[in-house]
GROMACS .gro file of C-alpha atoms in nm:
model
  492
    1MET     CA    1  -6.587   9.170   0.007
    2LYS     CA    2  -6.874   9.126   0.277
    3LYS     CA    3  -6.944   9.445   0.469
    4PHE     CA    4  -6.992   9.422   0.842
    5ILE     CA    5  -7.236   9.704   0.904
    6ILE     CA    6  -7.241   9.931   1.218
    7LYS     CA    7  -7.584   9.936   1.400
    8THR     CA    8  -7.674  10.218   1.609
    9GLY     CA    9  -7.857  10.012   1.860
   10MET     CA   10  -7.558   9.798   1.926
   11LEU     CA   11  -7.338  10.108   1.984
   12GLY     CA   12  -7.606  10.229   2.250
   13LEU     CA   13  -7.478   9.924   2.478
   14LEU     CA   14  -7.156  10.114   2.549
   15LEU     CA   15  -7.052  10.104   2.915
   16VAL     CA   16  -6.924  10.432   3.023
   17GLY     CA   17  -6.551  10.417   3.097
   18LEU     CA   18  -6.427  10.615   3.370
   19SER     CA   19  -6.065  10.712   3.315
   20ALA     CA   20  -5.835  10.735   3.589
   21CYS     CA   21  -5.617  10.989   3.379
   22SER     CA   22  -5.842  11.282   3.434
   23ASP     CA   23  -6.107  11.349   3.725
   24ASN     CA   24  -6.262  11.569   3.455
   25TYR     CA   25  -6.396  11.257   3.304
   26PHE     CA   26  -6.624  11.186   3.608
   27ASP     CA   27  -6.835  11.493   3.534
   28VAL     CA   28  -6.944  11.318   3.208
   29ASN     CA   29  -7.325  11.263   3.222
   30THR     CA   30  -7.425  10.904   3.171
   31PRO     CA   31  -7.630  10.844   2.862
   32SER     CA   32  -7.998  10.739   2.918
   33GLY     CA   33  -7.946  10.410   2.734
   34THR     CA   34  -7.628  10.286   2.914
   35ALA     CA   35  -7.631   9.966   3.081
   36GLU     CA   36  -7.474   9.875   3.433
   37GLU     CA   37  -7.156   9.686   3.404
   38GLU     CA   38  -7.323   9.369   3.591
   39GLU     CA   39  -7.592   9.360   3.328
   40LEU     CA   40  -7.381   9.334   3.029
   41ARG     CA   41  -7.214   9.023   2.850
   42VAL     CA   42  -6.893   9.012   2.664
   43SER     CA   43  -7.084   9.014   2.351
   44ASP     CA   44  -7.262   9.335   2.446
   45LEU     CA   45  -6.923   9.542   2.504
   46MET     CA   46  -6.712   9.409   2.209
   47ALA     CA   47  -6.895   9.603   1.902
   48PRO     CA   48  -6.885   9.955   2.093
   49VAL     CA   49  -6.499   9.884   2.174
   50MET     CA   50  -6.419   9.792   1.823
   51TYR     CA   51  -6.627  10.102   1.702
   52ARG     CA   52  -6.438  10.323   1.945
   53ALA     CA   53  -6.099  10.186   1.849
   54LEU     CA   54  -6.137  10.268   1.469
   55ALA     CA   55  -6.308  10.610   1.564
   56GLY     CA   56  -5.979  10.707   1.751
   57GLN     CA   57  -5.766  10.619   1.428
   58TYR     CA   58  -5.994  10.848   1.240
   59SER     CA   59  -5.958  11.131   1.509
   60ALA     CA   60  -5.586  11.108   1.508
   61GLU     CA   61  -5.577  11.133   1.122
   62GLN     CA   62  -5.781  11.465   1.131
   63SER     CA   63  -5.442  11.614   1.244
   64PHE     CA   64  -5.176  11.361   1.120
   65GLY     CA   65  -5.316  11.359   0.769
   66ASN     CA   66  -5.215  11.732   0.748
   67TYR     CA   67  -4.883  11.662   0.868
   68THR     CA   68  -4.817  11.389   0.617
   69GLN     CA   69  -4.963  11.615   0.351
   70TYR     CA   70  -5.256  11.380   0.252
   71PHE     CA   71  -5.457  11.696   0.287
   72VAL     CA   72  -5.460  12.058   0.363
   73GLY     CA   73  -5.722  12.296   0.536
   74GLU     CA   74  -5.944  12.459   0.277
   75GLY     CA   75  -5.734  12.684   0.068
   76GLY     CA   76  -5.407  12.517   0.149
   77VAL     CA   77  -5.390  12.566   0.522
   78ALA     CA   78  -5.120  12.369   0.714
   79SER     CA   79  -5.218  12.260   1.072
   80GLY     CA   80  -5.035  12.371   1.357
   81GLU     CA   81  -4.959  12.177   1.697
   82THR     CA   82  -5.240  11.936   1.788
   83THR     CA   83  -5.347  11.764   2.137
   84ALA     CA   84  -5.537  11.498   1.959
   85SER     CA   85  -5.781  11.518   2.227
   86GLY     CA   86  -6.044  11.328   2.051
   87LEU     CA   87  -5.809  11.035   2.043
   88TRP     CA   88  -5.718  11.072   2.414
   89SER     CA   89  -6.084  11.048   2.523
   90SER     CA   90  -6.144  10.760   2.268
   91VAL     CA   91  -5.853  10.564   2.436
   92TYR     CA   92  -5.903  10.654   2.787
   93LEU     CA   93  -6.277  10.713   2.817
   94TYR     CA   94  -6.456  10.475   2.580
   95THR     CA   95  -6.207  10.181   2.501
   96LEU     CA   96  -5.944  10.086   2.768
   97PRO     CA   97  -6.191  10.079   3.063
   98ASN     CA   98  -6.438   9.871   2.875
   99VAL     CA   99  -6.168   9.636   2.730
  100GLU     CA  100  -6.065   9.565   3.078
  101THR     CA  101  -6.416   9.479   3.162
  102ILE     CA  102  -6.434   9.237   2.865
  103LYS     CA  103  -6.124   9.085   2.980
  104GLU     CA  104  -6.265   9.033   3.331
  105LYS     CA  105  -6.585   8.881   3.205
  106ALA     CA  106  -6.415   8.660   2.950
  107ASP     CA  107  -6.186   8.525   3.213
  108GLU     CA  108  -6.479   8.428   3.437
  109ILE     CA  109  -6.627   8.228   3.170
  110GLY     CA  110  -6.315   8.096   3.003
  111ALA     CA  111  -6.380   8.281   2.664
  112ILE     CA  112  -6.020   8.279   2.571
  113HIS     CA  113  -6.102   8.411   2.198
  114TYR     CA  114  -6.287   8.711   2.340
  115SER     CA  115  -5.984   8.767   2.561
  116ALA     CA  116  -5.739   8.725   2.272
  117VAL     CA  117  -5.942   8.996   2.063
  118ALA     CA  118  -5.957   9.210   2.369
  119ASP     CA  119  -5.574   9.210   2.400
  120ILE     CA  120  -5.519   9.289   2.037
  121LEU     CA  121  -5.784   9.599   2.084
  122THR     CA  122  -5.572   9.707   2.376
  123ALA     CA  123  -5.260   9.676   2.164
  124VAL     CA  124  -5.414   9.884   1.899
  125ASN     CA  125  -5.512  10.130   2.132
  126LEU     CA  126  -5.173  10.149   2.323
  127GLY     CA  127  -4.992  10.170   1.983
  128ILE     CA  128  -5.176  10.466   1.836
  129ALA     CA  129  -5.176  10.660   2.185
  130THR     CA  130  -4.776  10.604   2.241
  131ASP     CA  131  -4.710  10.682   1.894
  132THR     CA  132  -4.895  11.018   1.938
  133TRP     CA  133  -4.774  11.113   2.283
  134ASN     CA  134  -4.484  10.906   2.373
  135ASN     CA  135  -4.508  10.845   2.747
  136ILE     CA  136  -4.878  10.758   2.823
  137PRO     CA  137  -5.085  10.644   3.111
  138TYR     CA  138  -5.127  10.265   3.112
  139THR     CA  139  -5.067  10.043   3.421
  140GLU     CA  140  -5.253  10.284   3.642
  141ALA     CA  141  -5.490  10.426   3.392
  142THR     CA  142  -5.814  10.226   3.445
  143ASN     CA  143  -5.811  10.236   3.841
  144GLY     CA  144  -6.101  10.477   3.865
  145GLN     CA  145  -6.136  10.677   4.183
  146ASP     CA  146  -5.866  10.473   4.349
  147ASN     CA  147  -5.613  10.674   4.150
  148LEU     CA  148  -5.716  11.001   3.987
  149PHE     CA  149  -5.349  11.083   3.900
  150PRO     CA  150  -5.191  10.798   3.736
  151ASP     CA  151  -4.816  10.773   3.649
  152PHE     CA  152  -4.716  10.775   3.294
  153ASP     CA  153  -4.550  10.463   3.146
  154THR     CA  154  -4.254  10.504   2.914
  155GLN     CA  155  -4.295  10.432   2.538
  156GLU     CA  156  -4.017  10.165   2.579
  157SER     CA  157  -4.238   9.984   2.840
  158ILE     CA  158  -4.545  10.051   2.635
  159TYR     CA  159  -4.398   9.877   2.328
  160THR     CA  160  -4.287   9.584   2.546
  161GLU     CA  161  -4.662   9.557   2.682
  162ILE     CA  162  -4.783   9.567   2.306
  163PHE     CA  163  -4.580   9.272   2.206
  164THR     CA  164  -4.688   9.078   2.516
  165LEU     CA  165  -5.032   9.145   2.459
  166LEU     CA  166  -5.013   9.028   2.087
  167ASP     CA  167  -4.816   8.722   2.163
  168THR     CA  168  -5.080   8.630   2.433
  169ALA     CA  169  -5.347   8.679   2.186
  170ILE     CA  170  -5.151   8.470   1.923
  171ALA     CA  171  -5.106   8.178   2.177
  172GLN     CA  172  -5.489   8.192   2.282
  173LEU     CA  173  -5.624   8.215   1.928
  174GLN     CA  174  -5.448   7.900   1.836
  175GLN     CA  175  -5.627   7.705   2.137
  176THR     CA  176  -5.958   7.574   2.126
  177ASP     CA  177  -6.202   7.767   2.309
  178ASP     CA  178  -6.460   7.555   2.488
  179SER     CA  179  -6.657   7.820   2.668
  180GLY     CA  180  -6.952   7.819   2.446
  181THR     CA  181  -6.927   8.201   2.411
  182TYR     CA  182  -6.798   8.293   2.080
  183LEU     CA  183  -6.749   8.595   1.859
  184GLY     CA  184  -7.031   8.657   1.605
  185THR     CA  185  -7.236   8.958   1.492
  186ASP     CA  186  -7.085   9.166   1.781
  187ASP     CA  187  -6.743   9.119   1.576
  188LEU     CA  188  -6.755   9.447   1.344
  189ILE     CA  189  -6.430   9.345   1.191
  190TYR     CA  190  -6.422   8.970   1.115
  191ALA     CA  191  -6.761   8.849   1.225
  192GLY     CA  192  -6.607   8.594   1.455
  193ASP     CA  193  -6.349   8.445   1.207
  194THR     CA  194  -6.060   8.388   1.449
  195ASP     CA  195  -5.821   8.270   1.191
  196LYS     CA  196  -5.839   8.631   1.056
  197TRP     CA  197  -5.789   8.775   1.392
  198LEU     CA  198  -5.496   8.543   1.444
  199ARG     CA  199  -5.323   8.681   1.102
  200ALA     CA  200  -5.426   9.028   1.211
  201ALA     CA  201  -5.211   8.987   1.538
  202TYR     CA  202  -4.929   8.880   1.348
  203THR     CA  203  -4.958   9.171   1.103
  204LEU     CA  204  -4.985   9.423   1.375
  205LYS     CA  205  -4.684   9.271   1.560
  206ALA     CA  206  -4.475   9.305   1.226
  207ARG     CA  207  -4.601   9.667   1.196
  208TYR     CA  208  -4.487   9.754   1.557
  209GLN     CA  209  -4.160   9.576   1.524
  210LEU     CA  210  -4.083   9.773   1.206
  211HIS     CA  211  -4.116  10.092   1.402
  212LEU     CA  212  -3.824   9.963   1.619
  213VAL     CA  213  -3.576   9.866   1.339
  214GLN     CA  214  -3.421  10.192   1.315
  215LYS     CA  215  -3.393  10.215   1.689
  216GLY     CA  216  -3.186   9.878   1.683
  217THR     CA  217  -3.416   9.706   1.933
  218VAL     CA  218  -3.573   9.471   1.668
  219SER     CA  219  -3.397   9.342   1.333
  220ALA     CA  220  -3.534   9.358   0.995
  221SER     CA  221  -3.508   8.970   0.982
  222GLU     CA  222  -3.749   8.939   1.292
  223VAL     CA  223  -4.016   9.156   1.106
  224LEU     CA  224  -3.988   8.907   0.809
  225SER     CA  225  -4.020   8.609   1.021
  226THR     CA  226  -4.364   8.766   1.176
  227ILE     CA  227  -4.521   8.894   0.872
  228GLU     CA  228  -4.479   8.542   0.700
  229ASN     CA  229  -4.786   8.452   0.956
  230GLY     CA  230  -4.967   8.773   0.869
  231PHE     CA  231  -5.247   8.846   0.608
  232VAL     CA  232  -5.282   8.649   0.310
  233SER     CA  233  -5.521   8.862   0.096
  234ASN     CA  234  -5.722   9.162   0.076
  235ASP     CA  235  -6.015   8.956   0.251
  236ASP     CA  236  -5.814   8.993   0.578
  237ASP     CA  237  -5.798   9.365   0.588
  238PHE     CA  238  -5.876   9.485   0.934
  239GLN     CA  239  -6.160   9.750   0.855
  240MET     CA  240  -6.496   9.847   0.983
  241PHE     CA  241  -6.776   9.962   0.729
  242TYR     CA  242  -7.048  10.230   0.783
  243ASP     CA  243  -7.394  10.260   0.654
  244ASP     CA  244  -7.680  10.509   0.585
  245GLU     CA  245  -7.766  10.551   0.945
  246ASP     CA  246  -7.418  10.558   1.070
  247GLN     CA  247  -7.236  10.767   0.815
  248ASN     CA  248  -6.847  10.742   0.752
  249PRO     CA  249  -6.695  11.040   0.935
  250TRP     CA  250  -6.480  11.122   0.625
  251TYR     CA  251  -6.781  11.163   0.405
  252SER     CA  252  -6.950  11.381   0.682
  253ILE     CA  253  -6.642  11.623   0.744
  254GLU     CA  254  -6.557  11.640   0.391
  255VAL     CA  255  -6.833  11.566   0.150
  256VAL     CA  256  -7.129  11.689   0.345
  257ALA     CA  257  -6.934  11.993   0.478
  258LYS     CA  258  -6.827  12.092   0.146
  259SER     CA  259  -7.163  12.056  -0.036
  260THR     CA  260  -7.326  12.280   0.247
  261GLY     CA  261  -7.056  12.544   0.222
  262ASN     CA  262  -6.880  12.457   0.548
  263TYR     CA  263  -6.508  12.430   0.623
  264HIS     CA  264  -6.349  12.116   0.489
  265ASN     CA  265  -5.995  12.010   0.349
  266ASP     CA  266  -5.856  11.968   0.002
  267LEU     CA  267  -5.594  11.737  -0.125
  268ALA     CA  268  -5.227  11.827  -0.079
  269SER     CA  269  -4.970  11.834  -0.349
  270GLN     CA  270  -4.762  11.560  -0.191
  271ILE     CA  271  -5.020  11.299  -0.262
  272VAL     CA  272  -5.146  11.421  -0.571
  273SER     CA  273  -4.799  11.490  -0.712
  274SER     CA  274  -4.707  11.121  -0.625
  275MET     CA  275  -4.977  10.998  -0.839
  276ASN     CA  276  -5.007  11.253  -1.136
  277GLY     CA  277  -4.664  11.174  -1.290
  278ASP     CA  278  -4.483  11.482  -1.144
  279TYR     CA  279  -4.263  11.297  -0.893
  280PHE     CA  280  -4.250  10.954  -1.058
  281PRO     CA  281  -4.302  11.042  -1.443
  282PHE     CA  282  -4.455  10.761  -1.636
  283GLU     CA  283  -4.272  10.598  -1.892
  284SER     CA  284  -4.575  10.479  -2.116
  285ASP     CA  285  -4.827  10.709  -2.299
  286ALA     CA  286  -5.095  10.468  -2.171
  287LEU     CA  287  -5.082  10.647  -1.834
  288THR     CA  288  -5.126  11.014  -1.733
  289ILE     CA  289  -5.230  10.950  -1.365
  290ASP     CA  290  -5.228  10.685  -1.119
  291PRO     CA  291  -5.568  10.496  -1.155
  292ARG     CA  292  -5.618  10.531  -0.781
  293LEU     CA  293  -5.599  10.913  -0.793
  294PRO     CA  294  -5.989  10.952  -0.905
  295VAL     CA  295  -6.071  10.706  -0.615
  296PHE     CA  296  -5.915  10.954  -0.346
  297GLY     CA  297  -5.989  11.304  -0.527
  298ASP     CA  298  -6.175  11.502  -0.769
  299ASN     CA  299  -6.043  11.778  -0.991
  300GLY     CA  300  -6.367  11.913  -1.147
  301GLY     CA  301  -6.301  11.743  -1.485
  302GLU     CA  302  -5.983  11.951  -1.534
  303ASP     CA  303  -5.691  11.817  -1.759
  304GLU     CA  304  -5.432  11.847  -1.484
  305TRP     CA  305  -5.452  11.708  -1.137
  306LYS     CA  306  -5.289  11.976  -0.886
  307GLY     CA  307  -5.293  11.947  -0.530
  308TYR     CA  308  -5.242  12.214  -0.284
  309VAL     CA  309  -4.905  12.304  -0.145
  310SER     CA  310  -4.907  12.278   0.242
  311GLY     CA  311  -4.929  12.627   0.383
  312GLY     CA  312  -4.910  12.767   0.024
  313GLY     CA  313  -5.202  13.008   0.029
  314GLY     CA  314  -5.409  12.779  -0.210
  315LEU     CA  315  -5.142  12.734  -0.483
  316ALA     CA  316  -5.025  12.413  -0.646
  317PRO     CA  317  -4.651  12.357  -0.707
  318ASP     CA  318  -4.647  12.525  -1.038
  319GLY     CA  319  -4.761  12.861  -0.895
  320THR     CA  320  -5.139  12.832  -1.023
  321SER     CA  321  -5.426  12.747  -0.817
  322GLY     CA  322  -5.466  12.403  -0.674
  323ASN     CA  323  -5.782  12.211  -0.814
  324THR     CA  324  -5.810  11.879  -0.624
  325GLY     CA  325  -6.055  11.815  -0.346
  326PHE     CA  326  -6.187  11.490  -0.180
  327ALA     CA  327  -6.384  11.267  -0.414
  328ALA     CA  328  -6.760  11.289  -0.310
  329ASP     CA  329  -6.795  10.908  -0.372
  330GLY     CA  330  -6.436  10.806  -0.310
  331TYR     CA  331  -6.340  10.472  -0.143
  332TYR     CA  332  -6.301  10.649   0.200
  333THR     CA  333  -6.536  10.936   0.150
  334SER     CA  334  -6.863  10.756   0.059
  335ILE     CA  335  -7.143  10.745   0.299
  336ASP     CA  336  -7.090  10.379   0.361
  337SER     CA  337  -6.703  10.380   0.330
  338PRO     CA  338  -6.480  10.190   0.583
  339LEU     CA  339  -6.218  10.312   0.819
  340LEU     CA  340  -5.910  10.098   0.774
  341LEU     CA  341  -5.669  10.001   1.049
  342ILE     CA  342  -5.422   9.773   0.863
  343SER     CA  343  -5.428   9.581   0.514
  344TYR     CA  344  -5.286   9.294   0.332
  345ALA     CA  345  -5.132   9.543   0.091
  346GLU     CA  346  -4.959   9.721   0.389
  347ALA     CA  347  -4.839   9.389   0.507
  348GLN     CA  348  -4.675   9.331   0.172
  349PHE     CA  349  -4.498   9.667   0.195
  350ILE     CA  350  -4.377   9.608   0.550
  351LYS     CA  351  -4.235   9.266   0.417
  352ALA     CA  352  -4.078   9.449   0.115
  353GLU     CA  353  -3.909   9.729   0.343
  354ALA     CA  354  -3.801   9.461   0.596
  355ALA     CA  355  -3.650   9.240   0.307
  356PHE     CA  356  -3.480   9.572   0.147
  357LEU     CA  357  -3.342   9.649   0.472
  358ALA     CA  358  -3.222   9.295   0.564
  359ASN     CA  359  -3.047   9.290   0.232
  360GLY     CA  360  -2.829   9.598   0.331
  361GLY     CA  361  -3.050   9.868   0.179
  362SER     CA  362  -3.036  10.228   0.271
  363THR     CA  363  -3.234  10.521   0.202
  364THR     CA  364  -3.037  10.602  -0.126
  365SER     CA  365  -2.916  10.245  -0.237
  366VAL     CA  366  -3.033  10.099  -0.552
  367GLY     CA  367  -3.129   9.729  -0.593
  368SER     CA  368  -3.239   9.473  -0.366
  369SER     CA  369  -3.339   9.105  -0.325
  370ALA     CA  370  -3.596   8.909  -0.508
  371VAL     CA  371  -3.801   8.892  -0.181
  372ALA     CA  372  -3.800   9.251  -0.144
  373TYR     CA  373  -3.910   9.316  -0.505
  374GLU     CA  374  -4.196   9.060  -0.522
  375ALA     CA  375  -4.341   9.179  -0.203
  376TYR     CA  376  -4.335   9.535  -0.353
  377LEU     CA  377  -4.510   9.421  -0.653
  378ALA     CA  378  -4.762   9.200  -0.447
  379GLY     CA  379  -4.836   9.535  -0.240
  380VAL     CA  380  -4.894   9.730  -0.542
  381GLU     CA  381  -5.128   9.472  -0.699
  382ALA     CA  382  -5.336   9.427  -0.359
  383SER     CA  383  -5.387   9.795  -0.364
  384LEU     CA  384  -5.503   9.843  -0.707
  385SER     CA  385  -5.738   9.551  -0.641
  386LYS     CA  386  -5.871   9.691  -0.314
  387TYR     CA  387  -5.939  10.018  -0.478
  388ASP     CA  388  -6.106   9.833  -0.768
  389VAL     CA  389  -5.922   9.990  -1.045
  390ASP     CA  390  -5.771   9.844  -1.365
  391GLY     CA  391  -5.387   9.849  -1.283
  392THR     CA  392  -5.258   9.660  -1.599
  393ASP     CA  393  -5.099   9.964  -1.732
  394TYR     CA  394  -4.968  10.082  -1.402
  395LEU     CA  395  -4.806   9.764  -1.325
  396ALA     CA  396  -4.627   9.742  -1.654
  397ASP     CA  397  -4.512  10.091  -1.655
  398GLY     CA  398  -4.130  10.133  -1.608
  399ALA     CA  399  -4.186  10.378  -1.320
  400ILE     CA  400  -4.326  10.098  -1.139
  401ALA     CA  401  -4.180   9.782  -1.268
  402VAL     CA  402  -3.818   9.878  -1.189
  403GLY     CA  403  -3.686   9.529  -1.151
  404GLU     CA  404  -3.491   9.402  -0.851
  405SER     CA  405  -3.185   9.575  -0.969
  406GLY     CA  406  -3.356   9.926  -0.983
  407LEU     CA  407  -3.560   9.897  -0.667
  408MET     CA  408  -3.530  10.185  -0.416
  409LEU     CA  409  -3.661  10.240  -0.079
  410GLN     CA  410  -3.860  10.531  -0.224
  411HIS     CA  411  -4.046  10.307  -0.455
  412ILE     CA  412  -4.169  10.099  -0.168
  413MET     CA  413  -4.256  10.391   0.055
  414LYS     CA  414  -4.405  10.579  -0.230
  415GLU     CA  415  -4.650  10.300  -0.283
  416LYS     CA  416  -4.703  10.243   0.078
  417TYR     CA  417  -4.791  10.604   0.126
  418ILE     CA  418  -5.045  10.605  -0.165
  419HIS     CA  419  -5.202  10.309  -0.045
  420ASN     CA  420  -5.236  10.416   0.331
  421PHE     CA  421  -5.424  10.711   0.215
  422LEU     CA  422  -5.575  10.873   0.540
  423ASN     CA  423  -5.421  10.611   0.748
  424PRO     CA  424  -5.227  10.757   1.069
  425GLU     CA  425  -4.958  10.489   1.033
  426THR     CA  426  -4.810  10.735   0.768
  427PHE     CA  427  -4.707  10.957   1.040
  428VAL     CA  428  -4.500  10.696   1.188
  429ASP     CA  429  -4.339  10.613   0.852
  430PHE     CA  430  -4.252  10.984   0.805
  431ARG     CA  431  -4.089  11.015   1.139
  432ARG     CA  432  -3.904  10.688   1.107
  433TYR     CA  433  -3.717  10.828   0.815
  434ASP     CA  434  -3.692  11.192   0.943
  435PHE     CA  435  -3.939  11.318   0.672
  436SER     CA  436  -3.661  11.252   0.410
  437ASP     CA  437  -3.709  11.344   0.048
  438ASP     CA  438  -3.485  11.054  -0.042
  439VAL     CA  439  -3.755  10.832   0.083
  440PHE     CA  440  -4.075  11.046   0.028
  441LYS     CA  441  -3.974  11.195  -0.314
  442GLY     CA  442  -4.070  11.571  -0.338
  443LEU     CA  443  -4.162  11.603   0.035
  444SER     CA  444  -4.088  11.949   0.163
  445ILE     CA  445  -4.191  12.130   0.487
  446ARG     CA  446  -4.507  12.331   0.507
  447GLU     CA  447  -4.478  12.701   0.377
  448GLU     CA  448  -4.566  12.948   0.616
  449GLU     CA  449  -4.796  13.176   0.390
  450ASP     CA  450  -5.098  12.993   0.502
  451SER     CA  451  -4.995  12.806   0.813
  452ASP     CA  452  -5.142  12.763   1.144
  453GLY     CA  453  -4.936  12.797   1.468
  454ASP     CA  454  -4.555  12.830   1.564
  455TYR     CA  455  -4.253  12.601   1.497
  456ALA     CA  456  -4.177  12.744   1.144
  457GLY     CA  457  -3.928  12.531   0.972
  458GLU     CA  458  -3.984  12.236   1.201
  459TRP     CA  459  -4.150  11.917   1.143
  460PHE     CA  460  -4.433  11.811   1.400
  461ARG     CA  461  -4.334  11.489   1.565
  462ARG     CA  462  -4.603  11.418   1.824
  463ALA     CA  463  -4.910  11.570   1.991
  464THR     CA  464  -4.899  11.754   2.321
  465TYR     CA  465  -5.106  11.625   2.601
  466PRO     CA  466  -5.486  11.745   2.611
  467THR     CA  467  -5.525  12.057   2.824
  468THR     CA  468  -5.795  11.863   3.045
  469GLU     CA  469  -5.511  11.636   3.135
  470GLU     CA  470  -5.265  11.902   3.196
  471PHE     CA  471  -5.527  12.077   3.441
  472THR     CA  472  -5.634  11.767   3.628
  473ASN     CA  473  -5.297  11.569   3.639
  474PRO     CA  474  -5.058  11.861   3.623
  475ASP     CA  475  -4.748  11.728   3.816
  476VAL     CA  476  -4.740  11.400   3.603
  477VAL     CA  477  -4.800  11.573   3.274
  478ALA     CA  478  -4.521  11.832   3.353
  479ALA     CA  479  -4.286  11.566   3.399
  480ASN     CA  480  -4.354  11.414   3.064
  481LYS     CA  481  -4.440  11.726   2.852
  482VAL     CA  482  -4.210  11.843   2.589
  483THR     CA  483  -4.269  12.032   2.265
  484PRO     CA  484  -4.454  11.889   1.974
  485VAL     CA  485  -4.134  11.890   1.751
  486THR     CA  486  -3.952  11.656   1.997
  487PRO     CA  487  -3.893  11.296   1.882
  488VAL     CA  488  -4.064  11.011   2.051
  489TRP     CA  489  -3.872  10.741   2.198
  490TRP     CA  490  -3.827  10.526   1.888
  491ASP     CA  491  -3.754  10.827   1.671
  492GLU     CA  492  -3.468  10.970   1.890
   0.00000   0.00000   0.00000
């Protein structure tokens, strides 16, 4: 797969966005390399916006990956409540204001494909923001000094806007763009391939539709209809690669930090036990672990792979010390690794889950349709291929090859959980199914021996608003503020 590498000089063109959500942001010094808005073309702004959109996903996962027990703090620490302030800054300071400028400039010259991609990026940012905080600023969020105290839009209205943005982008990407201004090297995701952007819009729409199936506002059949127009192979994956100059942030925070004796994270027992045969025992002697496990983690060459119990004081589930940390040259923890937003494998797991539910499946039912089972297998195959491992024995093992009659929701969600390693979408999945151990086998709430914060015995279900926003927009924030264990709208 071709890598679209980030270039530092390109990122230096970022137009400073003045978020209306907090007048604190107006105190930020303008970088010396920043250009004035009127000097910039749409092509100058697109790469920085894409960079910030993916960086925001990473920022959110720094907290949510602990909640979903992909990792724990060094020695097993379980995170407490979070404000996800890095994501807030990414969305409101760097992304939405610049996307609005792209839209304005694209409309001036009739560059409808730039406009479509801008809408997709807006939907992506609204999606991660509303799934993080529930009600968020949007309709009044980029008015600058005309409105320093914007109202918050409800999550229900934000979801309506997400679908409108994606539908608009889908329509525009299917039209001919005669503007003479086309996406190219500034497109860090698809290098100007609008067919892939079209499939990305459909796949993202299916993801957000799936969020609302349990809410009852979207049917599983609607999700199936949408995903049919989505990704067709791993080549469609929405991801952004780094390079030696712009290092992958997971590499910096995990590999470099650990090698220099600084604080880092270790792999949690939930992900390791889902891959080492503990929760899903392999039936063949050919397998001892999921072949993807060494792509994510490193156990120092020991015979057993033992993740750290969340909040368990450094212990593995068997009461001995955990031994698995991040792989120094893992798929997501190498110097030039990508940040992944959404993939073909996830699209297949979306299809499998939707088909399972459309067939009348529940969290404990056994057996489903051919469509659900075939999509489940396609997702596993795509994941093994993406991570470049030999999956022959894995796909043949009875723990995975369960057949249509043996398929359960936990099989689909286990494979999606593994594949979406370090993806904040998993926090949505956990909440959609109320952290059920019927769906996520073996899942148990963090222990309190080595846990950070309050709300013992309760699952975190959202971030709290950043303190800067509470200070500068107190009345509006107060009207929307609840505890971090309160469900968001689609989770109620």
